[in-house]
Short mmCIF file of C-alpha atoms (C1' of nucleotides) in Angstrom, two decimals:
data_model
loop_
_atom_site.label_atom_id
_atom_site.label_comp_id
_atom_site.label_asym_id
_atom_site.label_seq_id
_atom_site.Cartn_x
_atom_site.Cartn_y
_atom_site.Cartn_z
CA MET A 1 232.92 55.88 65.81
CA ALA A 2 231.52 58.40 63.35
CA ASP A 3 235.04 60.65 63.14
CA ARG A 4 237.86 59.28 60.96
CA ALA A 5 240.96 60.75 60.10
CA ARG A 6 240.57 63.19 62.68
CA ARG A 7 243.89 65.36 62.29
CA LEU A 8 244.18 65.86 66.25
CA PRO A 9 246.99 68.48 67.65
CA ARG A 10 248.55 64.99 68.39
CA PRO A 11 248.56 62.88 65.56
CA VAL A 12 250.49 60.31 66.12
CA PRO A 13 253.12 58.72 69.07
CA ALA A 14 253.45 61.58 71.09
CA THR A 15 255.76 59.88 73.09
CA ARG A 16 259.28 58.00 72.79
CA GLN A 17 258.48 53.83 73.79
CA GLY A 18 254.76 54.64 71.74
CA ALA A 19 256.89 54.85 68.76
CA ALA A 20 258.19 51.57 69.79
CA VAL A 21 254.91 50.73 69.72
CA LEU A 22 253.87 51.88 67.06
CA ALA A 23 257.47 50.56 64.62
CA VAL A 24 256.70 47.18 65.71
CA VAL A 25 253.30 46.94 64.10
CA GLN A 26 254.02 49.69 60.99
CA ARG A 27 257.03 46.99 60.21
CA SER A 28 255.94 43.85 60.80
CA GLY A 29 252.59 44.71 57.96
CA THR A 30 250.95 41.66 59.49
CA PHE A 31 248.30 41.18 62.29
CA ARG A 32 250.08 41.29 65.64
CA SER A 33 248.29 41.41 69.15
CA ALA A 34 248.75 43.54 72.01
CA GLN A 35 250.86 40.54 73.76
CA ASP A 36 252.35 39.66 70.38
CA VAL A 37 254.32 43.27 70.19
CA HIS A 38 254.73 43.34 74.03
CA ALA A 39 256.72 40.09 73.99
CA GLU A 40 258.61 41.42 70.62
CA LEU A 41 259.39 44.57 72.62
CA ARG A 42 260.68 42.64 75.62
CA THR A 43 263.10 40.37 73.78
CA ALA A 44 264.23 43.61 71.83
CA GLY A 45 265.32 44.22 75.26
CA GLN A 46 262.98 47.13 75.37
CA ARG A 47 261.77 47.36 78.61
CA VAL A 48 258.01 47.86 78.40
CA GLY A 49 255.00 47.53 80.42
CA LEU A 50 251.89 45.36 79.26
CA ALA A 51 249.63 48.12 79.69
CA THR A 52 251.28 50.93 78.16
CA VAL A 53 251.27 48.44 75.00
CA TYR A 54 247.87 48.09 75.33
CA ARG A 55 247.64 52.08 75.88
CA HIS A 56 249.14 53.28 72.99
CA LEU A 57 247.57 50.60 70.46
CA GLN A 58 244.27 51.67 71.27
CA LEU A 59 245.63 55.23 71.06
CA LEU A 60 247.22 54.57 67.83
CA ALA A 61 243.80 53.05 66.58
CA GLU A 62 241.38 56.05 67.35
CA ASN A 63 243.66 58.49 65.97
CA GLY A 64 243.70 56.00 62.86
CA VAL A 65 246.59 55.25 62.92
CA ILE A 66 246.61 52.07 62.53
CA ASP A 67 243.53 49.35 62.44
CA ALA A 68 241.94 47.25 65.38
CA LEU A 69 240.37 44.56 64.41
CA GLN A 70 238.47 41.31 66.37
CA SER A 71 240.47 38.17 65.52
CA ALA A 72 238.75 34.89 65.59
CA ASP A 73 240.05 33.66 68.61
CA GLY A 74 238.57 36.92 70.75
CA GLN A 75 241.48 38.78 70.47
CA THR A 76 242.06 42.39 69.39
CA LEU A 77 244.80 42.99 66.45
CA TYR A 78 246.40 45.89 65.09
CA ARG A 79 248.12 46.43 61.51
CA HIS A 80 249.18 49.09 59.76
CA CYS A 81 248.08 50.04 56.50
CA ALA A 82 249.95 52.06 54.05
CA SER A 83 248.18 54.50 52.34
CA ASP A 84 244.92 56.33 54.75
CA ASP A 85 242.29 55.65 51.81
CA HIS A 86 239.29 53.85 52.15
CA HIS A 87 240.78 50.66 50.81
CA HIS A 88 240.68 46.35 51.47
CA HIS A 89 243.30 43.64 51.96
CA LEU A 90 244.20 40.43 50.56
CA ILE A 91 245.46 38.24 53.02
CA CYS A 92 247.39 36.01 53.78
CA ARG A 93 245.84 32.56 55.73
CA GLN A 94 249.02 30.86 56.32
CA CYS A 95 251.59 34.27 57.15
CA GLY A 96 248.99 36.90 57.71
CA THR A 97 250.76 39.57 55.12
CA SER A 98 248.09 41.37 54.01
CA VAL A 99 248.13 43.24 50.75
CA GLU A 100 246.30 46.04 50.37
CA ILE A 101 243.60 46.72 47.03
CA GLU A 102 240.96 49.33 45.97
CA ALA A 103 238.11 48.45 44.19
CA PRO A 104 235.88 51.15 43.04
CA ASP A 105 233.37 48.58 41.83
CA VAL A 106 232.86 47.27 44.77
CA GLU A 107 232.76 50.67 46.44
CA GLN A 108 230.10 51.48 44.77
CA TRP A 109 228.17 47.89 44.74
CA ALA A 110 227.86 48.06 48.36
CA ALA A 111 227.06 51.62 48.53
CA ASN A 112 223.89 51.08 46.35
CA THR A 113 222.90 47.59 47.36
CA ALA A 114 222.17 49.44 50.63
CA THR A 115 220.28 52.54 49.45
CA ARG A 116 218.19 50.84 47.05
CA ARG A 117 216.90 49.37 49.89
CA GLY A 118 216.83 52.66 52.02
CA TYR A 119 219.85 52.45 54.25
CA THR A 120 221.42 55.42 55.09
CA ASP A 121 224.87 56.19 56.82
CA VAL A 122 226.37 52.82 54.56
CA THR A 123 229.50 51.59 55.20
CA HIS A 124 231.09 47.99 54.38
CA THR A 125 234.05 45.56 55.61
CA ILE A 126 236.00 43.49 53.03
CA GLU A 127 238.59 41.56 53.35
CA ILE A 128 239.68 38.59 51.13
CA PHE A 129 241.84 35.45 52.47
CA GLY A 130 244.07 33.41 50.90
CA VAL A 131 247.37 31.55 50.36
CA CYS A 132 249.90 34.09 48.97
CA PRO A 133 252.10 32.55 46.23
CA ALA A 134 255.52 32.26 48.10
CA CYS A 135 253.36 30.13 51.15
CA ARG A 136 251.89 28.47 48.53
CA LYS A 137 255.52 26.48 47.97
CA PRO A 138 256.11 23.84 50.22
CA ALA A 139 259.58 24.53 51.11
CA SER A 140 260.37 27.86 50.83
CA ARG A 141 260.43 29.61 53.95
CA ALA A 142 259.22 28.60 57.25
CA GLN A 143 255.87 30.03 58.01
CA ARG A 144 254.57 31.51 61.37
CA HIS A 145 251.36 30.05 63.16
CA ARG A 146 249.48 33.39 62.79
CA THR A 147 245.74 32.65 62.47
CA PRO A 148 244.02 35.68 60.80
CA PRO A 149 240.96 36.75 61.32
CA GLY A 150 237.76 35.70 59.11
CA MET B 1 237.90 25.41 58.24
CA ALA B 2 237.81 23.45 55.49
CA ASP B 3 234.73 21.85 55.98
CA ARG B 4 231.61 23.19 55.07
CA ALA B 5 227.86 22.39 55.16
CA ARG B 6 229.23 19.21 56.65
CA ARG B 7 226.35 16.66 57.45
CA LEU B 8 227.58 15.06 60.69
CA PRO B 9 225.03 12.28 62.03
CA ARG B 10 224.30 14.86 64.22
CA PRO B 11 223.16 17.41 62.70
CA VAL B 12 221.47 20.00 65.07
CA PRO B 13 220.66 20.10 68.30
CA ALA B 14 221.24 16.24 69.76
CA THR B 15 219.71 17.72 72.96
CA ARG B 16 216.30 19.06 73.96
CA GLN B 17 217.17 21.84 75.83
CA GLY B 18 219.85 22.32 72.88
CA ALA B 19 216.95 23.41 71.32
CA ALA B 20 216.06 26.35 73.29
CA VAL B 21 219.36 28.07 72.55
CA LEU B 22 219.15 27.22 68.96
CA ALA B 23 215.62 28.86 69.09
CA VAL B 24 216.62 32.04 70.76
CA VAL B 25 219.35 32.68 67.85
CA GLN B 26 217.06 31.85 64.92
CA ARG B 27 213.96 33.82 66.50
CA SER B 28 216.08 36.77 66.76
CA GLY B 29 217.35 37.07 63.34
CA THR B 30 220.17 39.41 65.34
CA PHE B 31 223.45 39.19 66.86
CA ARG B 32 222.86 37.21 70.44
CA SER B 33 226.51 36.88 72.48
CA ALA B 34 226.12 33.92 74.65
CA GLN B 35 225.53 36.13 77.81
CA ASP B 36 222.45 37.35 76.26
CA VAL B 37 221.13 34.56 75.04
CA HIS B 38 221.77 32.62 78.59
CA ALA B 39 220.06 35.93 79.99
CA GLU B 40 217.15 35.83 77.79
CA LEU B 41 216.57 31.85 78.31
CA ARG B 42 217.13 32.51 82.29
CA THR B 43 213.80 35.33 81.92
CA ALA B 44 211.81 32.69 79.96
CA GLY B 45 211.94 31.02 82.87
CA GLN B 46 214.57 28.12 81.03
CA ARG B 47 216.82 26.87 83.71
CA VAL B 48 220.45 26.46 81.70
CA GLY B 49 223.25 26.77 82.81
CA LEU B 50 225.75 29.50 81.17
CA ALA B 51 228.46 26.91 80.43
CA THR B 52 225.96 24.59 78.22
CA VAL B 53 225.00 27.63 76.41
CA TYR B 54 228.47 28.26 75.52
CA ARG B 55 228.82 24.92 74.73
CA HIS B 56 225.77 24.54 72.10
CA LEU B 57 226.19 28.36 70.59
CA GLN B 58 230.15 25.93 69.72
CA LEU B 59 228.46 23.75 68.96
CA LEU B 60 225.98 24.91 66.43
CA ALA B 61 228.68 26.42 64.85
CA GLU B 62 231.07 24.00 64.27
CA ASN B 63 228.30 22.38 62.33
CA GLY B 64 227.30 25.59 60.35
CA VAL B 65 223.65 25.46 61.42
CA ILE B 66 224.29 29.44 63.19
CA ASP B 67 227.47 31.61 62.61
CA ALA B 68 229.79 33.16 64.46
CA LEU B 69 231.55 36.32 64.40
CA GLN B 70 233.38 39.02 66.48
CA SER B 71 231.68 41.85 67.96
CA ALA B 72 233.96 45.56 68.15
CA ASP B 73 234.36 44.56 71.49
CA GLY B 74 235.80 41.16 71.75
CA GLN B 75 232.65 39.31 72.46
CA THR B 76 231.88 36.07 69.79
CA LEU B 77 228.31 36.78 68.33
CA TYR B 78 225.72 34.47 67.21
CA ARG B 79 223.31 34.42 64.43
CA HIS B 80 221.71 32.45 62.44
CA CYS B 81 221.13 32.29 58.32
CA ALA B 82 218.11 31.53 56.74
CA SER B 83 220.23 30.39 53.24
CA ASP B 84 222.56 28.08 53.66
CA ASP B 85 224.57 28.86 50.72
CA HIS B 86 227.13 31.36 50.65
CA HIS B 87 225.91 34.87 51.11
CA HIS B 88 226.55 38.36 52.96
CA HIS B 89 224.77 40.78 54.93
CA LEU B 90 223.70 44.29 55.15
CA ILE B 91 223.19 44.97 58.53
CA CYS B 92 221.27 47.63 60.21
CA ARG B 93 223.47 49.69 62.89
CA GLN B 94 220.82 50.52 65.22
CA CYS B 95 218.92 47.98 65.79
CA GLY B 96 221.21 44.69 64.55
CA THR B 97 218.80 43.40 62.21
CA SER B 98 220.95 41.44 59.42
CA VAL B 99 219.30 41.19 55.99
CA GLU B 100 220.85 38.27 53.67
CA ILE B 101 222.33 39.54 50.35
CA GLU B 102 223.93 37.71 47.21
CA ALA B 103 226.55 39.33 45.02
CA PRO B 104 227.45 36.54 42.01
CA ASP B 105 229.96 39.92 40.82
CA VAL B 106 231.15 40.58 44.31
CA GLU B 107 232.03 37.21 44.51
CA GLN B 108 233.64 36.71 41.17
CA TRP B 109 236.06 39.97 41.87
CA ALA B 110 237.17 38.89 45.05
CA ALA B 111 238.11 35.70 43.54
CA ASN B 112 240.26 36.86 40.39
CA THR B 113 241.39 39.31 42.47
CA ALA B 114 242.75 37.10 44.52
CA THR B 115 243.68 34.62 41.78
CA ARG B 116 245.18 37.45 39.54
CA ARG B 117 247.27 37.74 41.53
CA GLY B 118 248.93 34.03 42.58
CA TYR B 119 246.42 34.04 45.45
CA THR B 120 245.23 29.90 46.39
CA ASP B 121 242.00 28.76 48.33
CA VAL B 122 240.16 31.74 48.82
CA THR B 123 237.73 32.67 50.25
CA HIS B 124 236.31 36.23 51.38
CA THR B 125 234.53 38.64 54.35
CA ILE B 126 231.83 40.87 53.10
CA GLU B 127 229.58 43.13 55.36
CA ILE B 128 227.80 45.95 54.81
CA PHE B 129 226.84 48.47 57.91
CA GLY B 130 224.27 51.17 57.75
CA VAL B 131 220.90 52.23 59.37
CA CYS B 132 217.59 50.95 58.04
CA PRO B 133 215.15 52.81 57.08
CA ALA B 134 212.87 51.66 60.28
CA CYS B 135 215.56 52.95 62.26
CA ARG B 136 216.00 55.93 60.53
CA LYS B 137 212.75 57.55 61.45
CA PRO B 138 212.84 58.74 64.95
CA ALA B 139 210.04 58.00 66.89
CA SER B 140 209.31 54.52 65.20
CA ARG B 141 210.06 52.32 67.96
CA ALA B 142 212.46 51.33 71.09
CA GLN B 143 215.68 49.88 69.59
CA ARG B 144 218.42 48.54 71.28
CA HIS B 145 221.82 49.73 72.29
CA ARG B 146 222.98 46.36 70.44
CA THR B 147 226.11 47.11 69.15
CA PRO B 148 227.17 45.56 65.54
CA PRO B 149 230.33 44.50 65.00
CA GLY B 150 232.73 46.10 62.61
"C1'" DC C 1 222.68 0.23 83.91
"C1'" DT C 2 225.71 2.90 81.35
"C1'" DG C 3 226.65 7.30 79.59
"C1'" DC C 4 225.88 11.38 77.72
"C1'" DA C 5 224.79 16.67 79.02
"C1'" DT C 6 223.91 19.96 82.26
"C1'" DG C 7 225.20 22.98 85.74
"C1'" DC C 8 227.90 25.04 89.13
"C1'" DA C 9 232.20 26.34 90.53
"C1'" DA C 10 236.96 27.25 89.99
"C1'" DA C 11 240.24 28.63 86.17
"C1'" DA C 12 242.41 30.47 82.29
"C1'" DT C 13 242.24 34.46 78.72
"C1'" DG C 14 242.62 38.78 77.08
"C1'" DT C 15 242.02 43.60 78.84
"C1'" DT C 16 241.59 47.70 81.67
"C1'" DT C 17 242.21 50.68 85.57
"C1'" DG C 18 244.32 52.89 90.29
"C1'" DC C 19 247.64 54.67 91.65
"C1'" DA C 20 252.73 55.49 92.68
"C1'" DC C 21 256.92 56.53 90.29
"C1'" DT C 22 260.13 58.24 86.55
"C1'" DC C 23 261.61 61.25 83.18
"C1'" DT C 24 261.07 64.91 80.22
"C1'" DA C 25 260.45 70.15 79.92
"C1'" DT D 1 258.86 71.50 90.35
"C1'" DA D 2 254.74 70.06 87.76
"C1'" DG D 3 252.84 67.16 84.44
"C1'" DA D 4 252.82 63.38 81.10
"C1'" DG D 5 254.25 58.62 80.56
"C1'" DT D 6 254.90 54.17 82.84
"C1'" DG D 7 255.07 50.16 84.86
"C1'" DC D 8 253.46 46.95 88.13
"C1'" DA D 9 249.18 44.04 90.02
"C1'" DA D 10 244.70 44.16 90.87
"C1'" DA D 11 240.49 44.45 88.97
"C1'" DC D 12 237.40 42.72 84.75
"C1'" DA D 13 234.46 40.19 81.84
"C1'" DT D 14 234.25 36.59 79.16
"C1'" DT D 15 234.99 31.66 77.60
"C1'" DT D 16 236.88 27.28 79.00
"C1'" DT D 17 237.19 23.10 81.94
"C1'" DG D 18 236.38 20.32 85.90
"C1'" DC D 19 233.20 16.81 88.56
"C1'" DA D 20 229.38 15.60 90.44
"C1'" DT D 21 224.26 15.03 89.36
"C1'" DG D 22 220.63 14.18 86.50
"C1'" DC D 23 218.14 12.14 82.52
"C1'" DA D 24 217.27 8.89 78.95
"C1'" DG D 25 218.33 5.00 76.54
#
DNA sequence: CTGCATGCAAAATGTTTGCACTCTA
DNA sequence: TAGAGTGCAAACATTTTGCATGCAG
């Protein structure tokens, strides 16, 4: 839990079709569940086992390559972050696309708030949800019914 | 999702032992899982079915009486918030106790950040985790191994 | 008496694990 | 050929649902 960005000798996929799993998450820029990724791979003709998808997803998350979090209905979702640095996300409630944002002030505030009350080893979680401009316009495009967490 | 603090004709427990469920969550001031609450009620001699606990917990969450969120390992956790207003939490990673905090500036920042990029219908999630002063001192008290989300 | 709430048990979901098989080095 | 990686299916944990019973109005 306390190890972040640990660059082990085996940084990323390590296996061939593990790469397929990563590719799906990486390219979609959205929250994906294991089942989701598995389905997509199957559809794409890739013969990958569900268990394997789970295994790789966990692995990637452990290595900090992707981000894991829980959806409101209990599924574990994964997303790929463009930057390795600490940052937060602005997520579209409709299409699930997330934009990375930085907020030094808020980081500072969070740290101060906790420290002031005597808390140590402080971390935080910040996510902003909204409807993005693209989804706002009614007839722009077919929007998936993906439910973002939170 | 868009209805907050809706005061329906049946605001809270509605039934007698539903109140028992609420009581547990309310009094513990910590994250509790359904299984958890159920176990506590059983131990306390209360004869309550697991399904009933689940049903009441969901009901209470729907009515905004308690707050629901997902733990890192996929369980749904519930907590009672002292205030009905929008606020955030400073949570102890050790004992799970949460302190309610307000942060007008951050609210503003979140709103602006999203609005500036054309997002509408904006909401956000902010949680700060740390080790509280009490838990920091080694031999102070027996700390449960509860795992806070995030 | 009628109806909702309850409790048990079965069912459904999402995830993990055991084990035999395959592919690569 | 040895070993890691894979896939299937069984095992698991949590949550939901169906249905008969109990209590209140």
